[in-house]
Amino acid sequence: MYALVDGNNFYVSCERVFRPSLIGRPTVVLSNNDGCCIARSNEAKALGIKMGAPWFKVKHLEESAGLVALSANFALYGDLSDRMMSLAAGLGPSQEIYSIDESFIGLDGVRGDLVERAHKIRSRILQWVGIPCGIGIGSTKTLAKLANHIAKTAERKPGVYPDHLAMVCNLSALAAHEREAVFNATEVGEVWGIGRRISKQLVDGGIKTVQDLVRMDAATVRRGWSVVLERTVRELQGTPCIGLDDAPAPKKEVACTRSFGHPVTDLASLTEVVTAFSSRAAEKIRKQHSLASVVLVFVRTSPFRKDEQYSRSICIPLRRPTSDTGAIVNAAVLGLQAIYLGGFKYAKAGVMLMDLQPDGVVQGELDLEDGDSLVDIADKASLMTALDEINSRYGRGTMTMASAGVDAKQKTWRMRQERMTPRYTTCLADLPIARAV
Amino acid sequence: MYSSDKFRTPVPVSGAALSVLLVRGEVEAGFPSPAEDLGAKRIDLAQILIKHPQATYFLRASGHSMVEAGIWDGDILVVDRAIKPRNSHIVVATVDGDFTVKLLQQRAGRVKLKAANPTYPDITPKDGQTIEIWGVVTSTIKQFPA
């Protein structure tokens, strides 16, 4: 048995802990650079604001509907997430933290009424940390995730599901007819792992609800669709196929891209941007023990502006797969110089590392180039280890390649966060104020 | 044995309280150490001030209405949300969306927030106004210029 504990509208809920005046008001949290909505309060959902909606398209609701928009405050969310996770862990003997606001709990060996226990944990998280959450329980992870969706929906939209499933829903405790009714009331697209494309194909094929999907024969699904969908169907039928901590396969490519706070026009600034992005991407592949064989760089203007448009990308093959920041930055900057054209207002740039392979395999070869022997490679690996550790201890951007420019921590092209709340729990100067007046 | 590699990675430096556990020594001769049988840990301030780590937040007091309860302007309040608020607890309450620190008075089902300074008024909820208790203040930290 598994439970999925998931914070409701997590980022908004975190903001409300320290800003009680936001309770009941439509509130959204914006992504990096205040670009689009990445969390919405129930009131904001009721205004029709979609997940990922660009901020400039819903900005008018500030005036007309009292919408409040905040820049993402990840220091705050990270701390509250940590508190929530450690309380959620009390639900069962094993835990897999799945994202900042979700964790799966293994319930094997837990005795007593699971629903009652889950309600207790839920109210403890709400009382202690201040975050409301939904808890779904099922015999597989896919069912637990689905139960979580039902628990949240039953709370937010009374009438869709039976009231007693609100906040905590245990699918395994339902009678067969009740379970069937719940599955009939749930669209197939709500199932974990069924994306928009598959969902459309299923609906076109007459499989509209979860109940339709559960009734399908797993072998037929594998023949007609894929092994992945077959696994999902088996999980829905109650056969566990996904265990706790089934580590995801290392990513096949790693990207670091971002829209700028303000348009950038000159090559020098873009070089700094591309250096910073490729350094970050190199750090990411070192973390997953990969080497890159191809570096892709792109720059583009904003399609939302009326200026002249330009968009260009280039792939630079690396003769020797590497995760060395110096080599990757070199390649990326060379690529940038090849595609850069003056006279445009660039709004976005990015670096993608592709054709990744495990770093355990090194092709030995003759020293064709100066200072690139296998001994040097080992030296560079220790240099990169030191670089990563220094940056993780003292903050990103403490030690950078010189082409990232000085003051890399405070560049104009970096994130725009005009609406960020204080770091209430992680910075002494930002403590919330209790009035004694 | 140290390989030169060890010096290329920074060594972690912890800012946390240092706790040293004394292990019973097997000293056969000479003057016995008086600490030998007293396995001891250095006092950890966080452990005294924080009973429920997940539920404890720090807030800063602003104003003078609680001076007689020992809370000065600028103090750091240790607030524990796991404690059920009872009569005469010092609490942080939300009043009209702001955090307020006051003494909680519950009598015959009526709730009042009292100042600990006679020159400040108490807060009695008006009709329709709800007072939410956000957490219970368990300590206050004053820091002096030094």
Coordinates of C-alpha atoms in Angstrom, one line a residue:
Chain A
M1 CA 0.0 0.0 0.0
Y2 CA 1.1 3.5 -0.8
A3 CA 0.1 7.0 0.2
L4 CA 0.8 10.2 -1.7
V5 CA 0.9 13.3 0.4
D6 CA 0.7 16.5 -1.7
G7 CA 0.6 20.1 -0.6
N8 CA -2.4 22.0 -2.0
N9 CA -1.4 24.8 -4.3
F10 CA 1.9 24.5 -2.5
Y11 CA 3.7 27.8 -3.4
V12 CA 0.6 29.8 -2.7
S13 CA 0.0 28.0 0.6
C14 CA 3.6 28.7 1.7
E15 CA 3.0 32.5 1.0
R16 CA -0.2 32.4 3.0
V17 CA 1.5 31.0 6.1
F18 CA 3.3 34.4 6.5
R19 CA 0.7 36.6 4.8
P20 CA -2.6 35.6 6.3
S21 CA -4.2 38.5 4.5
L22 CA -3.8 36.5 1.2
I23 CA -6.2 33.9 2.5
G24 CA -9.4 34.0 0.4
R25 CA -7.8 36.3 -2.2
P26 CA -7.0 35.1 -5.8
T27 CA -3.2 34.6 -5.7
V28 CA -0.7 33.3 -8.2
V29 CA 3.1 32.7 -7.9
L30 CA 5.1 33.5 -11.0
S31 CA 8.0 31.6 -12.5
N32 CA 11.6 32.8 -13.0
N33 CA 11.6 36.3 -14.4
D34 CA 8.0 36.8 -13.5
G35 CA 7.1 35.0 -16.7
C36 CA 4.1 32.8 -16.1
C37 CA 1.9 31.4 -13.4
I38 CA 3.3 28.3 -11.8
A39 CA 0.9 28.1 -8.8
R40 CA -2.6 29.3 -8.4
S41 CA -4.9 29.6 -5.4
N42 CA -8.4 28.1 -5.7
E43 CA -9.7 31.6 -6.1
A44 CA -7.3 32.2 -9.0
K45 CA -8.3 28.9 -10.6
A46 CA -11.9 30.0 -10.3
L47 CA -11.0 33.1 -12.3
G48 CA -10.1 30.8 -15.1
I49 CA -6.3 31.3 -14.8
K50 CA -4.6 28.3 -16.4
M51 CA -1.4 26.6 -15.2
G52 CA 1.5 28.2 -17.0
A53 CA -0.5 31.2 -18.2
P54 CA 1.8 34.1 -19.2
W55 CA 1.7 36.9 -16.6
F56 CA 1.1 39.6 -19.1
K57 CA -2.1 37.8 -20.3
V58 CA -3.7 37.7 -16.8
K59 CA -2.2 41.0 -15.5
H60 CA -5.5 42.9 -16.1
L61 CA -7.1 40.8 -13.3
E62 CA -5.0 42.7 -10.8
E63 CA -7.2 45.7 -11.3
S64 CA -10.5 44.0 -12.1
A65 CA -10.5 41.0 -9.7
G66 CA -7.9 41.9 -7.0
L67 CA -5.5 39.2 -8.2
V68 CA -2.2 39.2 -6.3
A69 CA 0.9 37.9 -8.1
L70 CA 4.2 37.1 -6.3
S71 CA 7.6 36.1 -7.6
A72 CA 8.7 32.6 -6.6
N73 CA 10.4 32.6 -3.2
F74 CA 12.2 29.2 -3.4
A75 CA 14.1 29.7 -0.1
L76 CA 10.8 29.8 1.7
Y77 CA 9.2 26.9 -0.3
G78 CA 12.2 24.8 0.3
D79 CA 12.2 25.2 4.1
L80 CA 8.4 24.6 4.4
S81 CA 8.7 21.6 2.1
D82 CA 11.3 20.1 4.4
R83 CA 9.1 20.6 7.4
M84 CA 6.1 19.1 5.6
M85 CA 8.1 16.1 4.3
S86 CA 9.4 15.2 7.8
L87 CA 5.9 15.2 9.2
A88 CA 4.5 13.2 6.3
A89 CA 7.2 10.6 6.9
G90 CA 5.3 9.7 10.1
L91 CA 2.6 8.1 8.0
G92 CA 4.6 4.9 7.2
P93 CA 8.0 3.2 7.3
S94 CA 9.4 4.4 4.0
Q95 CA 9.3 7.6 2.1
E96 CA 10.2 8.8 -1.4
I97 CA 10.3 12.5 -1.9
Y98 CA 8.9 12.9 -5.4
S99 CA 8.9 16.7 -5.8
I100 CA 9.0 19.8 -3.6
D101 CA 5.4 19.3 -2.6
E102 CA 4.8 15.5 -3.0
S103 CA 6.0 12.4 -1.3
F104 CA 5.1 8.8 -1.6
I105 CA 4.9 6.9 1.7
G106 CA 5.2 3.1 1.8
L107 CA 2.5 1.8 4.2
D108 CA 3.6 -1.9 4.5
G109 CA 3.1 -3.1 8.0
V110 CA 1.1 -0.1 9.2
R111 CA -1.8 -1.4 11.3
G112 CA -5.1 0.3 12.1
D113 CA -7.4 2.5 10.2
L114 CA -5.3 4.1 7.4
V115 CA -7.8 6.9 6.7
E116 CA -7.9 8.0 10.4
R117 CA -4.2 7.9 10.6
A118 CA -3.9 10.0 7.4
H119 CA -6.4 12.6 8.7
K120 CA -4.2 12.9 11.8
I121 CA -1.0 13.5 9.8
R122 CA -2.9 15.9 7.5
S123 CA -4.1 18.0 10.4
R124 CA -0.7 17.9 12.1
I125 CA 0.9 19.3 8.9
L126 CA -1.8 22.0 8.7
Q127 CA -1.4 23.0 12.3
W128 CA 2.3 22.7 12.7
V129 CA 3.6 23.9 9.4
G130 CA 0.6 25.8 8.1
I131 CA 0.2 23.9 4.8
P132 CA -3.0 22.2 3.8
C133 CA -2.5 18.9 1.9
G134 CA -4.4 16.1 0.3
I135 CA -3.6 12.4 0.9
G136 CA -4.4 9.6 -1.5
I137 CA -4.0 6.0 -0.6
G138 CA -4.0 3.0 -2.9
S139 CA -2.4 -0.4 -3.5
T140 CA -0.1 1.0 -6.2
K141 CA 1.6 4.4 -6.7
T142 CA -0.6 5.2 -9.7
L143 CA -3.7 4.5 -7.6
A144 CA -2.3 6.5 -4.7
K145 CA -1.7 9.4 -7.1
L146 CA -5.3 9.1 -8.5
A147 CA -6.7 8.9 -4.9
N148 CA -4.8 12.1 -4.2
H149 CA -6.5 13.8 -7.1
I150 CA -9.9 12.6 -5.9
A151 CA -9.2 13.8 -2.3
K152 CA -8.2 17.3 -3.6
T153 CA -11.0 17.6 -6.1
A154 CA -13.6 16.4 -3.6
E155 CA -12.5 19.2 -1.3
R156 CA -12.3 22.0 -3.9
K157 CA -15.4 21.1 -5.9
P158 CA -18.1 19.6 -3.6
G159 CA -20.5 17.3 -5.5
V160 CA -18.0 15.8 -8.0
Y161 CA -17.2 13.0 -5.6
P162 CA -18.7 11.7 -2.4
D163 CA -18.0 14.2 0.4
H164 CA -16.3 11.7 2.7
L165 CA -13.4 11.4 0.2
A166 CA -12.4 15.0 0.6
M167 CA -8.9 15.6 1.9
V168 CA -8.1 11.9 2.4
C169 CA -9.2 9.2 0.0
N170 CA -8.3 5.5 0.3
L171 CA -9.4 3.8 -2.9
S172 CA -8.7 0.4 -1.3
A173 CA -11.3 1.0 1.4
L174 CA -14.1 1.7 -1.1
A175 CA -16.7 -0.9 -1.9
A176 CA -16.5 -2.2 -5.5
H177 CA -19.6 -0.2 -6.7
E178 CA -18.4 3.0 -5.1
R179 CA -14.9 2.7 -6.6
E180 CA -16.5 2.1 -10.0
A181 CA -18.6 5.2 -9.6
V182 CA -15.5 7.3 -8.7
F183 CA -13.6 5.9 -11.7
N184 CA -16.5 6.7 -13.9
A185 CA -16.5 10.3 -12.7
T186 CA -12.8 10.7 -13.5
E187 CA -11.4 11.6 -16.9
V188 CA -8.6 9.4 -18.2
G189 CA -6.3 12.4 -18.6
E190 CA -6.1 12.7 -14.8
V191 CA -4.2 9.4 -14.5
W192 CA -0.5 9.7 -13.6
G193 CA 1.7 9.1 -16.7
I194 CA -1.0 9.8 -19.2
G195 CA 0.0 12.9 -21.1
R196 CA -2.1 15.2 -23.3
R197 CA -1.3 13.3 -26.5
I198 CA -2.1 9.8 -25.2
S199 CA -5.1 11.1 -23.4
K200 CA -6.5 12.5 -26.7
Q201 CA -5.8 9.2 -28.5
L202 CA -7.6 7.3 -25.8
V203 CA -10.6 9.6 -25.8
D204 CA -10.8 9.4 -29.6
G205 CA -10.8 5.6 -29.3
G206 CA -13.8 5.8 -26.9
I207 CA -11.8 5.4 -23.7
K208 CA -12.9 8.5 -21.8
T209 CA -12.9 7.6 -18.1
V210 CA -10.6 5.8 -15.7
Q211 CA -13.2 3.1 -15.5
D212 CA -12.9 2.6 -19.3
L213 CA -9.2 2.3 -19.0
V214 CA -9.3 -0.1 -16.0
R215 CA -11.5 -2.5 -18.0
M216 CA -9.0 -2.8 -20.8
D217 CA -6.9 -5.9 -21.2
A218 CA -3.3 -5.1 -20.4
A219 CA -1.9 -7.3 -23.2
T220 CA -4.1 -5.5 -25.7
V221 CA -2.8 -2.2 -24.4
R222 CA 0.7 -3.2 -24.9
R223 CA 0.0 -4.3 -28.5
G224 CA -2.1 -1.2 -29.4
W225 CA -0.2 1.4 -27.5
S226 CA 3.0 0.9 -25.5
V227 CA 4.6 -0.9 -22.6
V228 CA 4.4 2.3 -20.6
L229 CA 0.6 2.5 -20.9
E230 CA 0.4 -1.2 -20.1
R231 CA 2.2 -0.6 -16.9
T232 CA -0.2 2.2 -16.0
V233 CA -3.2 0.0 -16.7
R234 CA -1.8 -2.8 -14.6
E235 CA -1.1 -0.3 -11.8
L236 CA -4.7 0.9 -12.0
Q237 CA -5.9 -2.7 -11.8
G238 CA -4.0 -3.0 -8.6
T239 CA -0.8 -4.8 -9.6
P240 CA 2.2 -2.8 -8.4
C241 CA 4.7 -2.1 -11.2
I242 CA 6.4 1.0 -9.9
G243 CA 8.2 0.7 -6.5
L244 CA 9.5 3.4 -4.1
D245 CA 12.6 5.1 -5.3
D246 CA 12.6 3.6 -8.8
A247 CA 15.3 6.0 -9.8
P248 CA 14.6 7.8 -13.1
A249 CA 17.1 7.0 -15.9
P250 CA 19.8 9.7 -16.2
K251 CA 18.6 12.4 -18.6
K252 CA 19.6 12.1 -22.2
E253 CA 20.1 15.8 -22.5
V254 CA 20.5 18.7 -20.1
A255 CA 19.4 22.3 -20.9
C256 CA 19.8 25.6 -19.2
T257 CA 17.8 28.3 -20.9
R258 CA 16.1 31.4 -19.7
S259 CA 14.3 34.6 -20.8
F260 CA 16.1 37.7 -19.8
G261 CA 14.8 40.3 -17.4
H262 CA 15.6 42.9 -19.9
P263 CA 16.5 42.6 -23.6
V264 CA 20.2 42.1 -24.3
T265 CA 21.8 43.5 -27.5
D266 CA 25.6 43.2 -27.3
L267 CA 27.9 40.2 -27.8
A268 CA 29.8 40.8 -24.6
S269 CA 26.6 40.4 -22.4
L270 CA 25.5 37.4 -24.4
T271 CA 28.9 35.8 -23.9
E272 CA 28.4 36.2 -20.2
V273 CA 25.0 34.7 -20.3
V274 CA 26.1 31.8 -22.4
T275 CA 29.1 31.2 -20.1
A276 CA 26.8 31.1 -17.1
F277 CA 24.3 28.8 -18.7
S278 CA 26.9 26.4 -20.0
S279 CA 28.7 26.3 -16.6
R280 CA 25.4 25.5 -15.0
A281 CA 24.6 22.8 -17.6
A282 CA 28.1 21.3 -17.1
E283 CA 27.5 21.2 -13.4
K284 CA 24.2 19.4 -14.0
I285 CA 25.8 16.6 -16.1
R286 CA 28.6 16.1 -13.6
K287 CA 26.0 15.6 -11.0
Q288 CA 24.5 12.7 -13.0
H289 CA 27.9 11.4 -14.0
S290 CA 27.6 12.1 -17.7
L291 CA 29.8 13.4 -20.5
A292 CA 28.4 15.5 -23.3
S293 CA 29.4 15.0 -26.9
V294 CA 27.4 17.9 -28.5
V295 CA 26.8 21.5 -27.3
L296 CA 23.9 23.4 -28.7
V297 CA 23.6 27.1 -28.3
F298 CA 20.6 29.3 -29.3
V299 CA 19.7 32.9 -29.1
R300 CA 16.4 34.5 -30.0
T301 CA 14.4 37.7 -29.9
S302 CA 11.0 37.9 -28.2
P303 CA 8.0 36.8 -30.3
F304 CA 5.8 39.0 -28.1
R305 CA 7.6 42.2 -29.2
K306 CA 7.1 44.0 -32.5
D307 CA 10.8 44.4 -33.1
E308 CA 12.6 42.6 -35.9
Q309 CA 12.9 38.9 -35.2
Y310 CA 15.9 36.7 -35.2
S311 CA 16.4 33.2 -34.0
R312 CA 19.3 30.9 -34.5
S313 CA 20.9 27.9 -33.0
I314 CA 24.1 26.0 -33.6
C315 CA 25.4 22.5 -32.6
I316 CA 29.1 22.2 -31.8
P317 CA 30.4 18.7 -31.7
L318 CA 33.0 18.0 -29.0
R319 CA 35.9 15.9 -30.4
R320 CA 36.2 14.3 -27.0
P321 CA 33.1 13.8 -24.8
T322 CA 33.6 15.9 -21.6
S323 CA 31.9 17.4 -18.6
D324 CA 34.7 20.0 -18.1
T325 CA 33.3 23.5 -17.7
G326 CA 36.2 25.1 -19.5
A327 CA 35.8 22.9 -22.6
I328 CA 32.0 23.2 -22.7
V329 CA 32.1 27.0 -22.2
N330 CA 34.7 27.3 -24.9
A331 CA 32.5 25.4 -27.4
A332 CA 29.4 27.3 -26.4
V333 CA 31.1 30.7 -26.8
L334 CA 32.5 29.8 -30.2
G335 CA 29.1 28.7 -31.2
L336 CA 27.6 32.0 -30.0
Q337 CA 30.2 34.0 -31.9
A338 CA 29.2 32.1 -35.1
I339 CA 25.4 32.8 -34.8
Y340 CA 25.4 36.3 -33.2
L341 CA 24.2 39.2 -35.3
G342 CA 24.2 42.8 -34.1
G343 CA 21.2 45.0 -34.0
F344 CA 18.6 42.7 -32.4
K345 CA 17.0 42.8 -29.0
Y346 CA 17.7 39.3 -27.7
A347 CA 15.2 38.0 -25.2
K348 CA 16.2 34.5 -24.6
A349 CA 19.3 32.3 -24.9
G350 CA 20.1 28.8 -23.9
V351 CA 22.6 26.0 -23.9
M352 CA 21.8 22.3 -24.3
L353 CA 24.2 19.5 -23.8
M354 CA 23.3 16.5 -25.9
D355 CA 24.4 12.9 -26.7
L356 CA 25.2 12.3 -23.1
Q357 CA 27.0 9.2 -22.1
P358 CA 28.2 7.7 -18.8
D359 CA 31.5 9.2 -17.5
G360 CA 32.9 5.8 -16.6
V361 CA 33.8 5.1 -20.3
V362 CA 36.8 7.1 -21.6
Q363 CA 38.2 6.4 -25.0
G364 CA 42.0 6.3 -24.7
E365 CA 43.8 8.0 -27.5
L366 CA 47.2 9.5 -28.6
D367 CA 47.9 12.9 -27.2
L368 CA 47.1 14.9 -30.3
E369 CA 46.8 18.2 -28.6
D370 CA 48.9 20.0 -26.1
G371 CA 47.9 19.8 -22.5
D372 CA 45.1 17.3 -23.0
S373 CA 46.7 14.0 -21.9
L374 CA 44.8 11.6 -19.7
V375 CA 46.8 12.9 -16.7
D376 CA 45.4 16.4 -17.4
I377 CA 41.9 15.0 -17.7
A378 CA 42.2 13.6 -14.1
D379 CA 43.5 16.9 -12.9
K380 CA 40.6 18.7 -14.5
A381 CA 38.2 16.3 -12.8
S382 CA 39.5 17.3 -9.4
L383 CA 39.3 21.0 -10.4
M384 CA 35.6 20.5 -11.3
T385 CA 34.9 18.7 -8.1
A386 CA 36.4 21.6 -6.2
L387 CA 34.4 24.1 -8.3
D388 CA 31.1 22.3 -7.7
E389 CA 31.7 22.1 -3.9
I390 CA 32.7 25.7 -3.6
N391 CA 29.6 26.8 -5.5
S392 CA 27.3 24.6 -3.6
R393 CA 28.7 25.8 -0.2
Y394 CA 29.0 29.5 -0.8
G395 CA 26.2 30.0 -3.4
R396 CA 26.0 29.6 -7.1
G397 CA 28.3 32.0 -9.0
T398 CA 30.9 32.2 -6.3
M399 CA 33.5 30.8 -8.6
T400 CA 32.9 31.1 -12.3
M401 CA 34.7 31.2 -15.7
A402 CA 36.1 34.7 -16.3
S403 CA 34.0 35.1 -19.4
A404 CA 30.9 35.0 -17.2
G405 CA 32.0 38.6 -16.2
V406 CA 32.6 40.0 -12.8
D407 CA 29.7 40.4 -10.4
A408 CA 28.1 37.4 -12.1
K409 CA 25.8 37.2 -9.1
Q410 CA 24.1 40.5 -9.9
K411 CA 23.8 40.7 -13.7
T412 CA 20.9 42.5 -15.4
W413 CA 20.1 39.5 -17.5
R414 CA 19.5 37.5 -14.4
M415 CA 16.1 36.8 -12.9
R416 CA 13.6 39.5 -12.5
Q417 CA 11.8 39.0 -9.2
E418 CA 10.0 42.2 -8.6
R419 CA 7.3 40.8 -6.4
M420 CA 9.2 38.5 -4.1
T421 CA 8.2 38.1 -0.4
P422 CA 11.0 38.1 2.2
R423 CA 12.9 34.9 3.1
Y424 CA 10.9 34.6 6.3
T425 CA 12.5 31.4 7.6
T426 CA 16.0 31.4 6.2
C427 CA 17.3 34.9 6.7
L428 CA 17.5 36.6 10.1
A429 CA 17.0 40.1 8.6
D430 CA 13.8 38.9 7.0
L431 CA 11.9 37.6 10.0
P432 CA 8.2 38.2 9.9
I433 CA 7.1 41.1 12.2
A434 CA 4.7 40.5 15.1
R435 CA 3.2 43.8 16.1
A436 CA 3.2 44.7 19.8
V437 CA 1.2 47.9 19.5
Chain B
M1 CA 48.0 8.7 4.8
Y2 CA 46.8 11.7 2.9
S3 CA 46.7 11.7 -0.9
S4 CA 47.2 15.1 -2.4
D5 CA 43.6 14.8 -3.8
K6 CA 42.2 15.4 -0.3
F7 CA 43.4 19.0 -0.4
R8 CA 41.6 19.9 -3.6
T9 CA 38.2 19.5 -2.2
P10 CA 37.1 22.0 0.5
V11 CA 36.5 20.5 3.9
P12 CA 33.1 21.2 5.5
V13 CA 33.1 23.6 8.4
S14 CA 30.0 23.2 10.6
G15 CA 28.5 26.2 12.3
A16 CA 26.2 24.0 14.4
A17 CA 26.6 23.5 18.2
L18 CA 29.5 21.2 18.9
S19 CA 28.5 18.3 21.1
V20 CA 31.3 16.2 22.5
L21 CA 30.5 12.8 24.0
L22 CA 33.0 11.7 26.5
V23 CA 33.7 8.0 26.3
R24 CA 34.5 6.1 29.5
G25 CA 38.3 5.7 29.5
E26 CA 40.2 2.7 30.6
V27 CA 42.9 4.4 32.7
E28 CA 44.7 1.8 34.8
A29 CA 47.2 3.9 36.6
G30 CA 47.6 7.4 38.0
F31 CA 45.0 9.9 39.2
P32 CA 41.5 9.0 37.8
S33 CA 39.8 11.6 35.7
P34 CA 36.9 13.1 37.6
A35 CA 34.9 13.3 34.2
E36 CA 35.4 9.6 33.4
D37 CA 32.0 8.4 34.5
L38 CA 30.1 11.5 33.5
G39 CA 29.6 11.1 29.7
A40 CA 28.5 14.7 29.0
K41 CA 27.2 16.8 26.1
R42 CA 27.7 20.5 25.7
I43 CA 24.5 22.4 26.2
D44 CA 22.7 23.0 22.9
L45 CA 20.7 26.2 22.9
A46 CA 18.5 25.2 20.0
Q47 CA 17.5 22.1 21.9
I48 CA 16.3 24.2 24.9
L49 CA 14.4 26.7 22.8
I50 CA 12.9 24.4 20.1
K51 CA 10.7 21.5 21.2
H52 CA 8.9 20.9 17.8
P53 CA 11.4 21.8 15.0
Q54 CA 8.9 21.4 12.2
A55 CA 6.4 23.7 14.0
T56 CA 8.8 26.4 15.3
Y57 CA 9.1 29.7 13.5
F58 CA 11.0 32.9 14.6
L59 CA 9.2 36.3 14.4
R60 CA 10.5 39.7 15.4
A61 CA 8.5 41.8 17.9
S62 CA 7.9 45.4 17.0
G63 CA 6.5 47.8 19.6
H64 CA 6.1 48.2 23.3
S65 CA 2.8 46.7 24.3
M66 CA 4.3 43.5 25.8
V67 CA 7.1 45.0 27.9
E68 CA 5.7 43.8 31.2
A69 CA 5.7 40.2 29.8
G70 CA 9.4 40.6 29.1
I71 CA 9.0 41.2 25.3
W72 CA 10.9 44.2 24.1
D73 CA 10.8 46.0 20.8
G74 CA 13.2 44.1 18.5
D75 CA 13.2 40.8 20.4
I76 CA 13.2 37.5 18.5
L77 CA 10.1 35.5 19.4
V78 CA 10.2 31.7 19.3
V79 CA 6.8 30.6 18.2
D80 CA 5.6 27.0 18.4
R81 CA 2.5 26.1 16.4
A82 CA 2.3 22.6 17.8
I83 CA 1.2 23.8 21.2
K84 CA -2.5 24.2 21.8
P85 CA -3.2 27.8 22.9
R86 CA -4.7 28.1 26.4
N87 CA -5.6 30.9 28.7
S88 CA -2.7 33.1 29.8
H89 CA -0.4 31.9 27.0
I90 CA 1.5 34.6 25.1
V91 CA 0.4 34.1 21.5
V92 CA 0.9 35.4 18.0
A93 CA -2.6 36.1 16.6
T94 CA -3.6 37.3 13.2
V95 CA -5.8 40.3 13.4
D96 CA -7.0 41.8 10.1
G97 CA -4.2 40.0 8.3
D98 CA -1.4 41.2 10.5
F99 CA 0.6 39.3 13.2
T100 CA 0.1 40.6 16.7
V101 CA 1.7 39.4 19.9
K102 CA -0.5 39.5 23.0
L103 CA -1.6 37.6 26.1
L104 CA -4.5 35.2 25.4
Q105 CA -7.4 35.5 27.8
Q106 CA -10.2 32.9 27.5
R107 CA -13.0 33.3 29.9
A108 CA -16.4 31.7 29.6
G109 CA -15.8 31.0 26.0
R110 CA -14.9 34.6 25.2
V111 CA -11.6 35.4 23.8
K112 CA -9.6 38.6 24.4
L113 CA -6.1 39.6 23.5
K114 CA -4.5 41.6 26.4
A115 CA -1.5 43.9 26.2
A116 CA 1.1 43.6 28.9
N117 CA 1.5 47.3 29.2
P118 CA -1.3 49.4 30.8
T119 CA -0.9 52.2 28.3
Y120 CA -2.0 49.9 25.4
P121 CA -5.6 48.8 24.8
D122 CA -6.7 45.1 24.7
I123 CA -8.2 43.6 21.6
T124 CA -11.7 42.3 21.8
P125 CA -13.1 40.8 18.6
K126 CA -15.9 42.9 17.2
D127 CA -19.0 41.2 15.8
G128 CA -18.1 39.1 12.9
Q129 CA -14.4 39.6 13.4
T130 CA -12.5 36.4 14.0
I131 CA -9.2 36.2 15.8
E132 CA -7.0 33.3 14.6
I133 CA -4.3 32.2 17.0
W134 CA -1.2 31.5 14.7
G135 CA 1.1 30.1 17.4
V136 CA 2.2 30.1 21.0
V137 CA 5.3 32.2 22.0
T138 CA 7.6 30.0 24.1
S139 CA 10.6 32.2 24.5
T140 CA 11.9 35.6 23.6
I141 CA 15.5 36.2 22.6
K142 CA 17.1 39.6 23.4
Q143 CA 20.5 40.5 22.0
F144 CA 22.6 43.2 23.6
P145 CA 25.2 45.3 21.8
A146 CA 28.5 43.6 22.6

